Coordinates of C-alpha atoms and ligand atoms in Angstrom, one line a residue:
Chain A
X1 CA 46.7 -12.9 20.2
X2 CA 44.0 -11.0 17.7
X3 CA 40.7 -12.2 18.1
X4 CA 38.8 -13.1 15.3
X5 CA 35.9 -11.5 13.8
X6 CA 32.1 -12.9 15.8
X7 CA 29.8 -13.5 13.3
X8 CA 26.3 -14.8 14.3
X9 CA 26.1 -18.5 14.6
X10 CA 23.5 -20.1 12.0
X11 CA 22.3 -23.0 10.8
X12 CA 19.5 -23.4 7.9
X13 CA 17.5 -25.4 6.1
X14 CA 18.2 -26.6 2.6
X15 CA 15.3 -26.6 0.3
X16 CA 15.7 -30.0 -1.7
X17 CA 13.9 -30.2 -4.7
X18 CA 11.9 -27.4 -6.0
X19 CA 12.7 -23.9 -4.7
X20 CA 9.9 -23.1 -2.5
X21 CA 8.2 -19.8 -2.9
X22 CA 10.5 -18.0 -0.4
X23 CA 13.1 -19.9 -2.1
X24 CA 13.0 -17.6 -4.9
X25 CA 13.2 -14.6 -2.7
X26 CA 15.6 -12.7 -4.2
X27 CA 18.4 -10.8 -1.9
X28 CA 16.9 -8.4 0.1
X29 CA 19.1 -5.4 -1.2
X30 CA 19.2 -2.3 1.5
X31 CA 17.6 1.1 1.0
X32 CA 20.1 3.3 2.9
X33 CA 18.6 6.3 0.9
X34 CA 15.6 7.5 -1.1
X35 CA 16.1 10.1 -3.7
X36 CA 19.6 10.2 -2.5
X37 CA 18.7 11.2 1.1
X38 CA 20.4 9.4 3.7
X39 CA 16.9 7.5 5.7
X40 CA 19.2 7.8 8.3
X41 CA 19.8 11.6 8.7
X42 CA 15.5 11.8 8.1
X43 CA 14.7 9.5 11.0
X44 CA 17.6 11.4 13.1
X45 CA 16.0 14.7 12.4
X46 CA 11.7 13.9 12.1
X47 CA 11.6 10.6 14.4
X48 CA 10.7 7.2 13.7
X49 CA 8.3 6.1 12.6
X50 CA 8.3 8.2 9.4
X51 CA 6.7 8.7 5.8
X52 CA 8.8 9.9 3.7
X53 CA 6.9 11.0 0.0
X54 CA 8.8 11.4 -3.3
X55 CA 8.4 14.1 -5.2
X56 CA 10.7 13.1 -7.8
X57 CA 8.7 10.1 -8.2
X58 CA 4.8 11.6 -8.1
X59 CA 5.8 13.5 -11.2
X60 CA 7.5 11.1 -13.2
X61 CA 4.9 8.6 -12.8
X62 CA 2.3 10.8 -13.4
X63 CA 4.4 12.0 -16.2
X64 CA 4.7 8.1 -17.8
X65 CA 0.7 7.6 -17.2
X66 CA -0.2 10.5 -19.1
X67 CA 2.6 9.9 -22.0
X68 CA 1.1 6.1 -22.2
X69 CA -3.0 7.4 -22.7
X70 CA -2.1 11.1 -24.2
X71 CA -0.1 9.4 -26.9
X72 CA -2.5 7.2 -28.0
X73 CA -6.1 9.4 -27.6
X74 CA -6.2 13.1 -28.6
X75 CA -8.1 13.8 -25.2
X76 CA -7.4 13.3 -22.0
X77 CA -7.8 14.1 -18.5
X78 CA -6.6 13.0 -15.1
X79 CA -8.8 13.8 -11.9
X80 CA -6.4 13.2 -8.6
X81 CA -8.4 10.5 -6.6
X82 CA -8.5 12.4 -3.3
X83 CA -9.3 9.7 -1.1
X84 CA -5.8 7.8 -2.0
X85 CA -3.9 11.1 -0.6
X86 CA -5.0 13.9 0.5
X87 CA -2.4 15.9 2.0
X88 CA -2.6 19.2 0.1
X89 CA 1.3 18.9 -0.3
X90 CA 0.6 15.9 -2.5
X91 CA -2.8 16.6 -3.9
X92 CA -1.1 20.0 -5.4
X93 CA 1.6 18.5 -7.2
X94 CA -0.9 16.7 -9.0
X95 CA -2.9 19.8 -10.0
X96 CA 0.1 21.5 -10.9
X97 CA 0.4 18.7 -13.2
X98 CA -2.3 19.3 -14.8
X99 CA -5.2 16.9 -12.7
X100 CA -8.3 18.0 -11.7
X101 CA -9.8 16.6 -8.5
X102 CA -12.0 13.6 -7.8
X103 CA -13.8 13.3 -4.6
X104 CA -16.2 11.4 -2.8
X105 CA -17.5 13.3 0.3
X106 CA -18.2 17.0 1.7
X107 CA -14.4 17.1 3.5
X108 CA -13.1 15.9 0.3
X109 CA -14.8 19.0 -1.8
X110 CA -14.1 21.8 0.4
X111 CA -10.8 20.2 0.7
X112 CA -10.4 20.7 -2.9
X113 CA -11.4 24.1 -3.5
X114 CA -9.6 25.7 -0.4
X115 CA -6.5 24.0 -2.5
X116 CA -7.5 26.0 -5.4
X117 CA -9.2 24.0 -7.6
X118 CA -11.8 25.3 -9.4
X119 CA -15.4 24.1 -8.9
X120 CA -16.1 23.5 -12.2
X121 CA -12.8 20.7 -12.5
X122 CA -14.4 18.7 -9.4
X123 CA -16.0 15.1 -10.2
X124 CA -17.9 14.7 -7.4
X125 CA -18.2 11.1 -6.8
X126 CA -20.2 8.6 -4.4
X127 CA -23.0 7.1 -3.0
X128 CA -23.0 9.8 0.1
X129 CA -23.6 13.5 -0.8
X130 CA -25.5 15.6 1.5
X131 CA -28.1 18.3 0.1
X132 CA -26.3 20.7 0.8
X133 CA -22.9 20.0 -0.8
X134 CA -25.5 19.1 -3.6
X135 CA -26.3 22.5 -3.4
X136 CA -22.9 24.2 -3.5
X137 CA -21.4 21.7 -6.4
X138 CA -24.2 22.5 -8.4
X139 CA -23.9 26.5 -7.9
X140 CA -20.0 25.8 -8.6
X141 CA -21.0 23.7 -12.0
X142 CA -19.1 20.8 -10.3
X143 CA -19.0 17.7 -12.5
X144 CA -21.4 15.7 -10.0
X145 CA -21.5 11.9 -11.1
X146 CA -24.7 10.4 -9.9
X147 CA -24.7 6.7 -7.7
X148 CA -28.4 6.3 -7.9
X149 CA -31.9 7.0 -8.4
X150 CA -32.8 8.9 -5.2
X151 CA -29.8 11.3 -5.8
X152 CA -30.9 11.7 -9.5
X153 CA -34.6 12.8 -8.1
X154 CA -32.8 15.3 -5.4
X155 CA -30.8 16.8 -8.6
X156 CA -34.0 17.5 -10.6
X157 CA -35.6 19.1 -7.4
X158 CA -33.0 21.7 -6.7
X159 CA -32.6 22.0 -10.6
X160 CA -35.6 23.5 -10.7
X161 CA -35.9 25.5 -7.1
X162 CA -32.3 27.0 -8.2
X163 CA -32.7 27.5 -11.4
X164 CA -29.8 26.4 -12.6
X165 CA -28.4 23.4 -14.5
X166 CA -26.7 20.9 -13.1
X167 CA -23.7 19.1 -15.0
X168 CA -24.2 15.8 -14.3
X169 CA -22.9 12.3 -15.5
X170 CA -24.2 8.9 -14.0
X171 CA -21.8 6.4 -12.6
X172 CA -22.3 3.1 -14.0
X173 CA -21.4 -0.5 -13.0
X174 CA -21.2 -3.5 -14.9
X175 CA -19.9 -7.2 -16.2
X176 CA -16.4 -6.5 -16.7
X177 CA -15.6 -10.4 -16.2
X178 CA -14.0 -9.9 -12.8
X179 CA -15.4 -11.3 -9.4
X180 CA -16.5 -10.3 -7.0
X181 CA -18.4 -7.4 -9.4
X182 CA -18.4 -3.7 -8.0
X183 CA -22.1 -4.0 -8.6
X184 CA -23.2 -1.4 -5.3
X185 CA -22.2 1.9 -7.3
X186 CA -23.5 3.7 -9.8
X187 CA -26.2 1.9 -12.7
X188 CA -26.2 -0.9 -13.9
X189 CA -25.3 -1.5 -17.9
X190 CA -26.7 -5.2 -18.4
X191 CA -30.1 -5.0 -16.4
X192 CA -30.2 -1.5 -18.4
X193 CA -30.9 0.7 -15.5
X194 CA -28.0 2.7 -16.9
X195 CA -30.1 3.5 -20.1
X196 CA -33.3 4.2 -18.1
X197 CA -31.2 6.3 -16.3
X198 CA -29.7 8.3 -19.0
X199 CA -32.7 8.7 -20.5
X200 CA -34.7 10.3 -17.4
X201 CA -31.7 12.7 -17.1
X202 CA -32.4 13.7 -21.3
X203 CA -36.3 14.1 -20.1
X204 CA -35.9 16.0 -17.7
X205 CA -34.4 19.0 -19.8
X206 CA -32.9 20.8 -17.3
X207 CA -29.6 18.6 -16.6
X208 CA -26.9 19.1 -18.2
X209 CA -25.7 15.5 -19.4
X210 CA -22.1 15.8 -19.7
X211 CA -20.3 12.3 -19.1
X212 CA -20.8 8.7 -18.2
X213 CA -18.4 7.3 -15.2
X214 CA -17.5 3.7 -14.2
X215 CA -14.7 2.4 -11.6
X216 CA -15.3 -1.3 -12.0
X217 CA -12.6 -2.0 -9.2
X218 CA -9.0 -1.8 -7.6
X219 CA -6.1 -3.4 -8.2
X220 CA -7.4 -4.5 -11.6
X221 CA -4.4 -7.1 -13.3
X222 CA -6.3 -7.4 -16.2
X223 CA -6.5 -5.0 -19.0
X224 CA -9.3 -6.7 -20.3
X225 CA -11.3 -5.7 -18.2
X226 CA -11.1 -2.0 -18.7
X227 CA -11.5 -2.8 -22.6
X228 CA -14.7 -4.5 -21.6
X229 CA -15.6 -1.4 -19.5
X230 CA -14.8 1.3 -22.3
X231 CA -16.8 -0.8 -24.9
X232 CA -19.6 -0.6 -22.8
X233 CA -19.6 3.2 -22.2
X234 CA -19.3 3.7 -25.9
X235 CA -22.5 2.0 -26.9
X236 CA -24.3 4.2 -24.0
X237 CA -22.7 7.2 -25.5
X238 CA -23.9 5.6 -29.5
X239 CA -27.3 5.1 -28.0
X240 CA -27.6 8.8 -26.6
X241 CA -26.2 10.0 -29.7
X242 CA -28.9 8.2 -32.1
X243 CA -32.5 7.9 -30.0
X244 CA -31.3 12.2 -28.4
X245 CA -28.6 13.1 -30.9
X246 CA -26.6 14.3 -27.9
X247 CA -23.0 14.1 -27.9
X248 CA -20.7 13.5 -24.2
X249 CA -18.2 15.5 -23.1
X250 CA -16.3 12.8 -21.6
X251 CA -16.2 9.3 -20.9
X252 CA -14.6 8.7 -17.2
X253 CA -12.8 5.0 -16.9
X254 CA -11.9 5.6 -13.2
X255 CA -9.2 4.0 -11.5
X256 CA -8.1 1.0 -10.2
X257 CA -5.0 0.0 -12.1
X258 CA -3.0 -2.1 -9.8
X259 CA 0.7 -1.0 -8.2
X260 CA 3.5 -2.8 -8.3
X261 CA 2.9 -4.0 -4.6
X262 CA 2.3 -7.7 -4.3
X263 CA -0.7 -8.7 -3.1
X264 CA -1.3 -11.0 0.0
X265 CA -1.2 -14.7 -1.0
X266 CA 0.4 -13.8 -4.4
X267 CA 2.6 -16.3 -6.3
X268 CA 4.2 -13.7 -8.1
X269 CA 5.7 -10.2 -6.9
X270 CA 3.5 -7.2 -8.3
X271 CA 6.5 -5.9 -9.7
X272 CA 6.6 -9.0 -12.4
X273 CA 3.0 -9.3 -13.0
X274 CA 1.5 -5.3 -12.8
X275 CA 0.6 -4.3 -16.4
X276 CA 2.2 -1.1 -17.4
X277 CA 0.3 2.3 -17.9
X278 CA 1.1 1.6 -21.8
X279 CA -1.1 -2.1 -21.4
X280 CA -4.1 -0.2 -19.6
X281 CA -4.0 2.6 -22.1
X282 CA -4.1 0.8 -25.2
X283 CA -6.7 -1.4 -24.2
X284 CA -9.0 1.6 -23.2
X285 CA -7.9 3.9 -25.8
X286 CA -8.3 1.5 -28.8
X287 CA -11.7 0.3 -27.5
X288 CA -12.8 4.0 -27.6
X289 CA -11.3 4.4 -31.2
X290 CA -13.1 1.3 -32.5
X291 CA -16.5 2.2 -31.1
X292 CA -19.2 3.8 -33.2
X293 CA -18.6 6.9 -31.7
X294 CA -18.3 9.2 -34.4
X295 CA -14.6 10.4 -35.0
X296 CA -15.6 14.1 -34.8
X297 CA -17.4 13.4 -31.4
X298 CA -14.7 11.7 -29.6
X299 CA -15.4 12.6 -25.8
X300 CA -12.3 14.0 -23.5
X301 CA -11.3 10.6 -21.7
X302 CA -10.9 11.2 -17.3
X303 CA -9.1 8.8 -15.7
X304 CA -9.1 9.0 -11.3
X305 CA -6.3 6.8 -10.9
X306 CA -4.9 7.0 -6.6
X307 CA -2.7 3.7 -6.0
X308 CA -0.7 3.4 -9.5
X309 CA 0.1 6.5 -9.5
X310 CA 1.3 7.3 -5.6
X311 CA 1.9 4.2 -4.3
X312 CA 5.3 3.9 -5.7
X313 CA 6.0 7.6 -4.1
X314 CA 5.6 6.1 -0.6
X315 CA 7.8 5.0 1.9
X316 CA 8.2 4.3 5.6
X317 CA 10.8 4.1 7.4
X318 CA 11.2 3.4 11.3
X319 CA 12.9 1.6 13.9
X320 CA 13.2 -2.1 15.3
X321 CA 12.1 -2.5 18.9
X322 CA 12.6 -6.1 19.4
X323 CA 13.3 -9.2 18.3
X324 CA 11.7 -12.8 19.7
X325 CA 11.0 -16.0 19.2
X326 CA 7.9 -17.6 18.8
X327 CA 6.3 -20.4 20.2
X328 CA 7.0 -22.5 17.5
X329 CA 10.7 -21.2 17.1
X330 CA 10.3 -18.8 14.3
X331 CA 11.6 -15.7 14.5
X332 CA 9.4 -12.5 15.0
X333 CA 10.4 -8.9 14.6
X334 CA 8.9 -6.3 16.6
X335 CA 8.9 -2.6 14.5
X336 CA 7.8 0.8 15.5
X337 CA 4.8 0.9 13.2
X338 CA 1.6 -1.0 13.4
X339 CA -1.2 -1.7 11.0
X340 CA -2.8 1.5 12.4
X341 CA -0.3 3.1 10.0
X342 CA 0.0 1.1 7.4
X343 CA -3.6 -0.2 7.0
X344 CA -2.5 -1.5 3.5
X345 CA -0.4 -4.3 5.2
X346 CA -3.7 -6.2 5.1
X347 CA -3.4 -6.0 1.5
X348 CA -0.7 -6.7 0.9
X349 CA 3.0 -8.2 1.4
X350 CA 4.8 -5.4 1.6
X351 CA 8.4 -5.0 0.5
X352 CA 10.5 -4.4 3.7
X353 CA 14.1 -3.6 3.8
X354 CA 16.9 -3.2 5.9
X355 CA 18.2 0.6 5.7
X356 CA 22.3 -0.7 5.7
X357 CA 23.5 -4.4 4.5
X358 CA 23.2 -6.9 7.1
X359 CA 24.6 -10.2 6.7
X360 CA 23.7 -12.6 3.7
X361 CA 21.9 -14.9 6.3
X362 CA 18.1 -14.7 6.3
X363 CA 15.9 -16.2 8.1
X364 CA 11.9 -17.0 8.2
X365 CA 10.2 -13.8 9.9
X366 CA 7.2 -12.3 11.0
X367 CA 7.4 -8.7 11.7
X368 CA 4.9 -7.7 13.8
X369 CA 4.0 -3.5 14.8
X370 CA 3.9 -2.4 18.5
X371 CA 0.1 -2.6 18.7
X372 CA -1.0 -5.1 21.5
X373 CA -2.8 -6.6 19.1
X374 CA -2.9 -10.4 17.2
X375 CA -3.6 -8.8 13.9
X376 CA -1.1 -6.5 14.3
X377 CA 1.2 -8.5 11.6
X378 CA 3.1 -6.0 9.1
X379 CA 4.3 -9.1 7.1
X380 CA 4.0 -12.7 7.8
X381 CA 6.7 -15.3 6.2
X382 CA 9.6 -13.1 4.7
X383 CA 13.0 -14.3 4.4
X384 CA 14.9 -11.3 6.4
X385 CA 17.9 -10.8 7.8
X386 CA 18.3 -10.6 11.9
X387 CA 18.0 -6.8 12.6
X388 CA 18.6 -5.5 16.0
X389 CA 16.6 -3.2 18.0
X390 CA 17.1 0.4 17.1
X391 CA 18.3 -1.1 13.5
X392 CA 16.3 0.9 10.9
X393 CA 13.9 -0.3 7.8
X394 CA 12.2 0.8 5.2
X395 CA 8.9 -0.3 3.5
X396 CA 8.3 0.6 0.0
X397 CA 5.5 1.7 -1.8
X398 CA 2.7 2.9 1.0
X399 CA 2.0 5.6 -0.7
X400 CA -2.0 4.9 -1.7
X401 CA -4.3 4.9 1.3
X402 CA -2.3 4.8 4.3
X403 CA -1.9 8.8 4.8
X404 CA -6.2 8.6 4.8
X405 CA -6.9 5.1 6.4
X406 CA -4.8 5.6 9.0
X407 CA -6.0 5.8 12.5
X408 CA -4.8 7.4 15.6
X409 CA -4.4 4.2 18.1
X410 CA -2.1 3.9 21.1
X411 CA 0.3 6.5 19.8
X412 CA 0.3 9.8 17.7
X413 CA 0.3 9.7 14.3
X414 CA 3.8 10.6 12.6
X415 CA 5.3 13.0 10.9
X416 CA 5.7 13.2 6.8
X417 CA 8.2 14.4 4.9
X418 CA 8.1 15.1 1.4
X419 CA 11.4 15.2 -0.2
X420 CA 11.3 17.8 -3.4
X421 CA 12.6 17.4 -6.4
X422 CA 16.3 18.5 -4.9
X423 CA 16.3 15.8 -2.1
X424 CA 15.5 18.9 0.3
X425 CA 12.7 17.2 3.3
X426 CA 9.7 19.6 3.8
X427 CA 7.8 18.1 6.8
X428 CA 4.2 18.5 4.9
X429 CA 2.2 16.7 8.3
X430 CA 3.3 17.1 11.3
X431 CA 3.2 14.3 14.4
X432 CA -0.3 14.6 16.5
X433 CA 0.9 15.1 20.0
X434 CA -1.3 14.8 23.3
X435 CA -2.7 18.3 22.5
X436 CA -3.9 17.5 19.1
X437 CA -6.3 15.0 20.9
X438 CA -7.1 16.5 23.6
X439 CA -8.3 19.1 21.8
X440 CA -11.3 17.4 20.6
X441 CA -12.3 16.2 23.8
X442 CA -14.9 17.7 26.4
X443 CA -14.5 16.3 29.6
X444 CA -17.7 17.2 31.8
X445 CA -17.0 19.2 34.9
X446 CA -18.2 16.4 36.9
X447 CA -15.5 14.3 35.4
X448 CA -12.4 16.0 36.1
X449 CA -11.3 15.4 39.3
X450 CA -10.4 12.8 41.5
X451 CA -8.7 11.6 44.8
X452 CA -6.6 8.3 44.0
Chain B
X1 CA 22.2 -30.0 29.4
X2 CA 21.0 -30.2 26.0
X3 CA 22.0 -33.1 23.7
X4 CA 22.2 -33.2 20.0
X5 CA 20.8 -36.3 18.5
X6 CA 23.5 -39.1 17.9
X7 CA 22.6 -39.9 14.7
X8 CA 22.8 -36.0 12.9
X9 CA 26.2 -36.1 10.6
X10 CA 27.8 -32.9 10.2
X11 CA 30.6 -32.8 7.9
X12 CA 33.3 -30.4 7.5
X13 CA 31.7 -28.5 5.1
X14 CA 29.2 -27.3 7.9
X15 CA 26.7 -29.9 5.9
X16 CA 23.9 -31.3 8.2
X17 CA 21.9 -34.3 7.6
X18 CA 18.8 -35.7 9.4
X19 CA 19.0 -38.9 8.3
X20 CA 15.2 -39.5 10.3
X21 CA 13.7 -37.0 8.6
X22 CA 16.1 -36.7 4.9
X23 CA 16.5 -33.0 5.5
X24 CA 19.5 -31.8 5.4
X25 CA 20.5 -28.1 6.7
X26 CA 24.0 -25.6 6.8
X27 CA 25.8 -24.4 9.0
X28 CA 28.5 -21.0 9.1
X29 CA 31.4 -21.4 10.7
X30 CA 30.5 -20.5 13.7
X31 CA 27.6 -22.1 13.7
X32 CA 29.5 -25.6 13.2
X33 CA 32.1 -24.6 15.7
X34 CA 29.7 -24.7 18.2
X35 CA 27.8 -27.7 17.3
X36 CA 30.2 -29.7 17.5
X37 CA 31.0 -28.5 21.0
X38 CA 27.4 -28.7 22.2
X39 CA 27.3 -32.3 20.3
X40 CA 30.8 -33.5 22.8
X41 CA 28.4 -32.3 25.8
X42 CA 29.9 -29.3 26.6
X43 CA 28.6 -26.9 28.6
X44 CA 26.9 -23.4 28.0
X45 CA 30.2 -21.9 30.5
X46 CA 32.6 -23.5 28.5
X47 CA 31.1 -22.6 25.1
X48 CA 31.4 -19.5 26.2
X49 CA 34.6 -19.3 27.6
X50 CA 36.0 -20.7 24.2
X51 CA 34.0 -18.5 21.9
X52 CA 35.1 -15.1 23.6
X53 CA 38.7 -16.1 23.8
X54 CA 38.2 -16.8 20.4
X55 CA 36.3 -13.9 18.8
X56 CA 35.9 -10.4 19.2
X57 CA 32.4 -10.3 20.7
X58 CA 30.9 -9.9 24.6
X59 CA 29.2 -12.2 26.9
X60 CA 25.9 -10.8 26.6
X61 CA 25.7 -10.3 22.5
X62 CA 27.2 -14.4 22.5
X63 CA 24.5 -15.5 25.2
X64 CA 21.5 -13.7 23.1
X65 CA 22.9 -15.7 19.7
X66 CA 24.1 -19.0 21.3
X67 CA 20.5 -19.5 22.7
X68 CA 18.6 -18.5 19.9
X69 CA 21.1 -20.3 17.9
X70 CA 20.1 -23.5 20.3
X71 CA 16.2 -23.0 20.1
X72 CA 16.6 -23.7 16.0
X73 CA 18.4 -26.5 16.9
X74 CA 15.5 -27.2 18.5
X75 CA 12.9 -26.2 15.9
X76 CA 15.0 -28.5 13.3
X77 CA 14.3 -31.3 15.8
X78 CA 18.3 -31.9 16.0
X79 CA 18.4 -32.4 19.6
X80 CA 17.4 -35.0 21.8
X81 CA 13.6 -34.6 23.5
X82 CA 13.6 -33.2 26.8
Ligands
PLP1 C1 -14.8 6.5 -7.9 C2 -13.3 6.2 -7.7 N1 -12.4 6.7 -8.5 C3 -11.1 6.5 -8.3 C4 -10.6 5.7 -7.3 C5 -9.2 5.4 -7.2 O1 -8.9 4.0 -7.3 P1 -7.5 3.4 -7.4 O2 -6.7 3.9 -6.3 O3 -7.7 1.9 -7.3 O4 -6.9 3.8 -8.7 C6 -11.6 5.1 -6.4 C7 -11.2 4.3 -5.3 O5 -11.9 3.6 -4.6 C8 -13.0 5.4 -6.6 O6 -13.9 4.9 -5.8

């Protein structure tokens, strides 16, 4: 006699009444490929865990965010946020684009000029910039955006022992109507330290006062908030305009428009809630146009986006090593990759997928990483199907932070692939090994022996 | 060996109802196959016996299910205390 096909036996429980968030879960659909590339064949040939970066996908959202503001303002300018992604793979797709760089720290600076970029299209951002990189942005007529007063004194010093003059804009923060307020960088508008500010850089005479900066936050859902923000840089640039009659170069919004990821605790999925590059554009574009700017004055408009423009880009994919029970009989999954890699897990509830259709059956999981640690939790409370171990998943959009939070803990750090625009893999970072390590150690002669 | 509660009705269907707690639960086909069995005492051997006769699969892969199949039981509070 045939035997019949074993299916897994299962027994769940009906929701009565109204559909509970995970009721509304919608079916988990596979990703058995990105950019038509078999996940498979990539974790087959460059291990597991893996990132895997989109070409494709960099370009044509960089492509729709500068349509939605270049459409609506005569100038404007992106500055690739290097602190979201640096890999130089990544970071030059964006300058072939057309971005300058924005960076925040020494590393980040020298990191952008050995990719190329010249030192005149680097905002140099942040509260922490040593003398000495003062020194070289300022002989390479960097854009350096000043956090505070000490740094502003330190400018007008070397101003004057280099002779030269500095191009310099002042980072300001301010009531935006979202809490907790980004109040620790940069000026503040309402106490008007901003203005005192400005104006010490026009008395000084030899700074070159070129823009005003904000970033008033990340993961902003409100658009309001950057029309707030625009408003307010317009009436310091009207003010410098009447009291100095001096006209800006260019008024930098910063980043912080929010992905489509969903964050932690959400109601909603970030994919149904995220404005659109077209929402955040018109509501800083049109609060530029209705200032009191003069029309033939118009300043170039920067924008440092990082997550909305990578994050989408980003995937991991790895393996499942286990699969358990926990004490309270829900289900856990144990996966190759811990928060080590994907630091943005505490952020968010990331969207994991199967790689190849499983059955319809899901059940409540926790997946947890391989660290041998509590908080090791990749995503608490999703509705997935029962993988096996070695079964394969994907997470979407880890494109923003991870490749520059992550930390080396336990286990190397993994390869990543970018996938060009033909769906060929170049491996743009390659795994750590024991020797990368190593190599940074010093073990003192007394230390390296011993008789177990 | 464990015991479901006397009082769970399953129907046909695979339809489960707790009529202690009002919730009610489904089951596949497999999944009702074998609660029935467990629910006329039977044992984990026979279970098994019956199950691989029955279906393509191997001792071990039913063993791993059937007992992580039993511990929702459990979790639902369908079986009888220890
Ligand atoms: C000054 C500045 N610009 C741009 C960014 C990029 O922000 P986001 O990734 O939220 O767009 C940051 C991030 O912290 C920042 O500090």
């Amino acid at each position: 006699m045939e035997k019949l096909t074993f299916e897994r036996p299962i027994i769940q429980r009906l929701n009565a009444g109204l559909p509970s968030k995970y009721g509304m879960a919608r079916k988990l659909d596979p990703i058995s490929h990105i950019d038509e590339v078999s996940v498979r064949s990539l974790i087959n040939e460059f291990g597991s865990p893996l990132f895997v970066l989109s070409e494709a996908t960099i370009r044509r959202t960089y492509k729709e965010a500068y349509r939605a503001f270049s459409s609506r303002y005569p100038n404007v300018q992106f500055a690739w946020s290097y602190k979201t992604n640096y890999l130089n793979a990544v970071c030059n797709i964006y300058h072939q684009e057309g971005a300058w760089a924005e960076v925040v720290s020494g590393f980040e600076y020298d990191k952008a000029l050995a990719n190329g970029v010249p030192g005149e299209l680097i905002i140099f951002n942040g509260p922490d910039k040593s003398e000495a990189y003062l020194r070289k942005a300022i002989r390479n007529s960097s854009l350096i955006h000043i956090d505070h007063f000490d740094e502003l004194y330190e400018i007008i010093h070397l101003s004057k022992e280099m002779k030269e003059r500095p191009k310099v804009a002042i980072r300001v923060n301010m009531d935006v109507g979202v809490y907790p307020k980004w109040d620790r960088f940069g000026f503040n508008f309402e106490n008007g330290e901003a203005w005192d500010a400005l104006n010490r850089i026009m008395a000084a005479k030899n700074l070159d006062l070129i823009g005003l900066h904000t970033h008033i936050g990340t993961y902003m859902m409100t658009t309001e908030a950057y029309r707030i923000a625009a408003s307010k840089l317009a009436q310091l640039a009207v003010s410098l305009a009447s009291k100095h009659d001096h006209a800006l170069q260019y008024i930098d919004l910063g980043g912080g428009f929010a992905s489509k990821n969903t964050l932690r605790g959400a109601y909603y999925p970030g994919s149904d809630t995220t404005p659109s590059f077209d929402d955040y554009a018109e509501a800083i574009t049109s609060a530029l146009m209705r200032s009191e700017i003069k029309p033939d004055q118009l300043p170039m408009l920067i924008l440092e986006n990082g997550r909305a423009l990578i994050d989408e880009a980003g995937y991991l994919a790895g393996t499942v090593i286990a699969n358990k029970r926990l004490s309270d009989g829900r289900r856990a999954t144990i996966i190759d990759a811990g928060v080590n890699l994907l630091f943005t897990a505490f952020w968010y509830e990331h969207d994991i997928r199967p790689i190849e259709p499983i059955s319809e059956q899901t059940e409540d999981t926790t997946i947890y990483g391989p660290l041998c640690m509590n908080i090791d939790v990749i995503r608490g409370n999703v509705m997935f199907p029962l993988l096996k171990k070695g079964d394969h998943y994907v997470i979407r959009r880890v494109g923003a932070y991870n490749n520059t939070q992550w930390l080396q803990f336990i286990n190397m750090r993994p390869n990543i692939i970018l996938l060009d625009k033909d769906g060929k893999p170049h491996l743009i970072r390659k795994q750590e090994t024991l020797e990368t390590i190593n190599a940074q150690e010093n073990t003192p002669e007394h230390l390296r022996g011993f008789n177990l | 060996m464990l015991k479901i509660r006397k009082n769970i009705a399953i129907s046909d269907s695979g339809f489960v109802f707790d009529p202690l707690s009002g919730e009610s639960f489904s089951l596949n086909p497999i999944g009702m196959e074998i609660l029935h069995l467990v629910k006329n005492g039977q044992s984990f051997e026979y279970v098994s016996k019956h199950i691989l006769n029955k279906y393509e699969v191997d001792a071990e892969t039913f063993e791993r299910y059937f007992y992580d199949f039993i511990s929702t039981l459990k979790l639902f509070n369908l079986t009888e205390p220890d």
